[in-house]
CSV table of C-alpha atoms in Angstrom, one decimal:
chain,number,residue,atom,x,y,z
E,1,UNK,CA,0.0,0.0,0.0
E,2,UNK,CA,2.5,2.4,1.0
E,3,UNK,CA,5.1,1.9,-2.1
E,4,UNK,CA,2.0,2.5,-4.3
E,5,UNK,CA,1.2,5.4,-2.9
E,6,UNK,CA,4.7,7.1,-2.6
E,7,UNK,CA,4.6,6.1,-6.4
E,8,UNK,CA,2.1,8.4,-7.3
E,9,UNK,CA,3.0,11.4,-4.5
E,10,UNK,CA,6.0,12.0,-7.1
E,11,UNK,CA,3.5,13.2,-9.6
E,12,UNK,CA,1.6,15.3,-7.0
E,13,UNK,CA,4.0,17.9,-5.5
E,14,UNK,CA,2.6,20.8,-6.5
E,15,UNK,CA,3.8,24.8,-6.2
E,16,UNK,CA,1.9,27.8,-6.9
E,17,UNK,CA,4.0,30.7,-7.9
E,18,UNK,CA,3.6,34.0,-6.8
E,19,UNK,CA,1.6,36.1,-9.6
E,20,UNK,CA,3.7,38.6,-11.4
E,21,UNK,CA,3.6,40.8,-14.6
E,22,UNK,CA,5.1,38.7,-17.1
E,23,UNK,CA,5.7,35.4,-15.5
E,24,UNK,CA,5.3,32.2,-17.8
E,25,UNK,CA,7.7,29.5,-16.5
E,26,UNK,CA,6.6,27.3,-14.4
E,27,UNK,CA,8.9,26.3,-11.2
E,28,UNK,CA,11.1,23.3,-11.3
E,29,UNK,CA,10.6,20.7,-9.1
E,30,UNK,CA,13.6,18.8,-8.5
E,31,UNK,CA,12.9,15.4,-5.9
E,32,UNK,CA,13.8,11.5,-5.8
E,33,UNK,CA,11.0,9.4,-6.0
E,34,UNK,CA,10.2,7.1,-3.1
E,35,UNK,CA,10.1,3.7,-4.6
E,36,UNK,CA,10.0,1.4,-1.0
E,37,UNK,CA,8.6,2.7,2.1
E,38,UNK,CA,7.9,0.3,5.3
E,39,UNK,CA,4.2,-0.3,6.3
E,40,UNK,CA,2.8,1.3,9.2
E,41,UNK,CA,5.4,4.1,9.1
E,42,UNK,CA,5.5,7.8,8.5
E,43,UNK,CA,7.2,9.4,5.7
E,44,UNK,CA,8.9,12.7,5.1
E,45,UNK,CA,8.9,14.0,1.0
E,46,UNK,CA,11.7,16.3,0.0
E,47,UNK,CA,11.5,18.5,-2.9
E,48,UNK,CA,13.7,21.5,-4.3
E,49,UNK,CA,11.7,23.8,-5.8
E,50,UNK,CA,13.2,26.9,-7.9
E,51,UNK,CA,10.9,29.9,-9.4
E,52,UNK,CA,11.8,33.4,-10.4
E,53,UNK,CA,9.0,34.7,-8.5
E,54,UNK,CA,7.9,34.1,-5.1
E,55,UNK,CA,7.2,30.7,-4.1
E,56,UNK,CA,4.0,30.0,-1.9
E,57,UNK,CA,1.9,27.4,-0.9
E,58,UNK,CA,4.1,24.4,-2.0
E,59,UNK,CA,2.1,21.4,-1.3
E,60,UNK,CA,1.6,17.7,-1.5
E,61,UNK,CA,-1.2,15.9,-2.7
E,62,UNK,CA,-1.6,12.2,-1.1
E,63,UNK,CA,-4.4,9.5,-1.1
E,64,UNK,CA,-4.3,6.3,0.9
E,65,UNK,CA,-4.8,3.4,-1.6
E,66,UNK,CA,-8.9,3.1,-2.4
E,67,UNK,CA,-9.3,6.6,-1.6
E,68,UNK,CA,-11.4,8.6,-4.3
E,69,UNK,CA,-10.2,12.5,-2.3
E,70,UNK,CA,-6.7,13.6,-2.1
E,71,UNK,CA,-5.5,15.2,1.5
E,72,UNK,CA,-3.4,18.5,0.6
E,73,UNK,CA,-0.3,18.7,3.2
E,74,UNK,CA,1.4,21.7,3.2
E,75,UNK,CA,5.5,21.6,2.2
E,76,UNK,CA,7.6,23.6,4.8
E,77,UNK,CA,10.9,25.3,3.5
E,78,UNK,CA,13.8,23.5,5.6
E,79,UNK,CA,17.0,24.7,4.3
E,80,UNK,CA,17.5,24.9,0.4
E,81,UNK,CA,14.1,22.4,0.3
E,82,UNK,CA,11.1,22.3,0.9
E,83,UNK,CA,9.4,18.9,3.2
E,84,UNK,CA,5.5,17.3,4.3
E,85,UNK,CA,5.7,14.5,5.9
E,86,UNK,CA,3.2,11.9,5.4
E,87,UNK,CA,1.3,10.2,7.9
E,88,UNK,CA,2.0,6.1,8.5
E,89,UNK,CA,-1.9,6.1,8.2
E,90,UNK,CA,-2.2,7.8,5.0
């Protein structure tokens, strides 16, 4: 359940840029996907993300396995990255 999961999270970290005049690139996520994760145990997702503009609201997107809603847990900025950590019961 878990490695399934963790599979998809690498397609869900999201970041919103900032809104300025003129700004057309997205930002570039930079992470290593999780491929194994033990059962029953939390998780902590790291991500670089780089943008011209102002980042904000970095987030990930996770769904236990049979879930039809994703959760949205907020990314905190921890150095040069940005980290959520995810549950053992998501």
């Amino acid at each position: 359940m878990i490695a399934l999961r963790v599979a998809l999270l690498a397609f869900l970290i999201t970041a919103r840029p900032a809104l300025a005049a003129g700004d057309t690139q997205p930002p570039k996520i930079t992470h290593t996907p999780v491929t194994r994760a033990p059962q029953r145990q939390s998780i902590t997702i790291r991500a670089k993300i780089e943008d011209k503009s102002a980042i904000f609201a970095p987030s990930l997107l996770v769904r236990a396995k049979g879930a039809k809603e994703f959760e949205t847990i907020e990314l905190k900025k921890v150095g040069e990255f940005y980290e959520a950590t995810v549950p053992a019961d998501q």
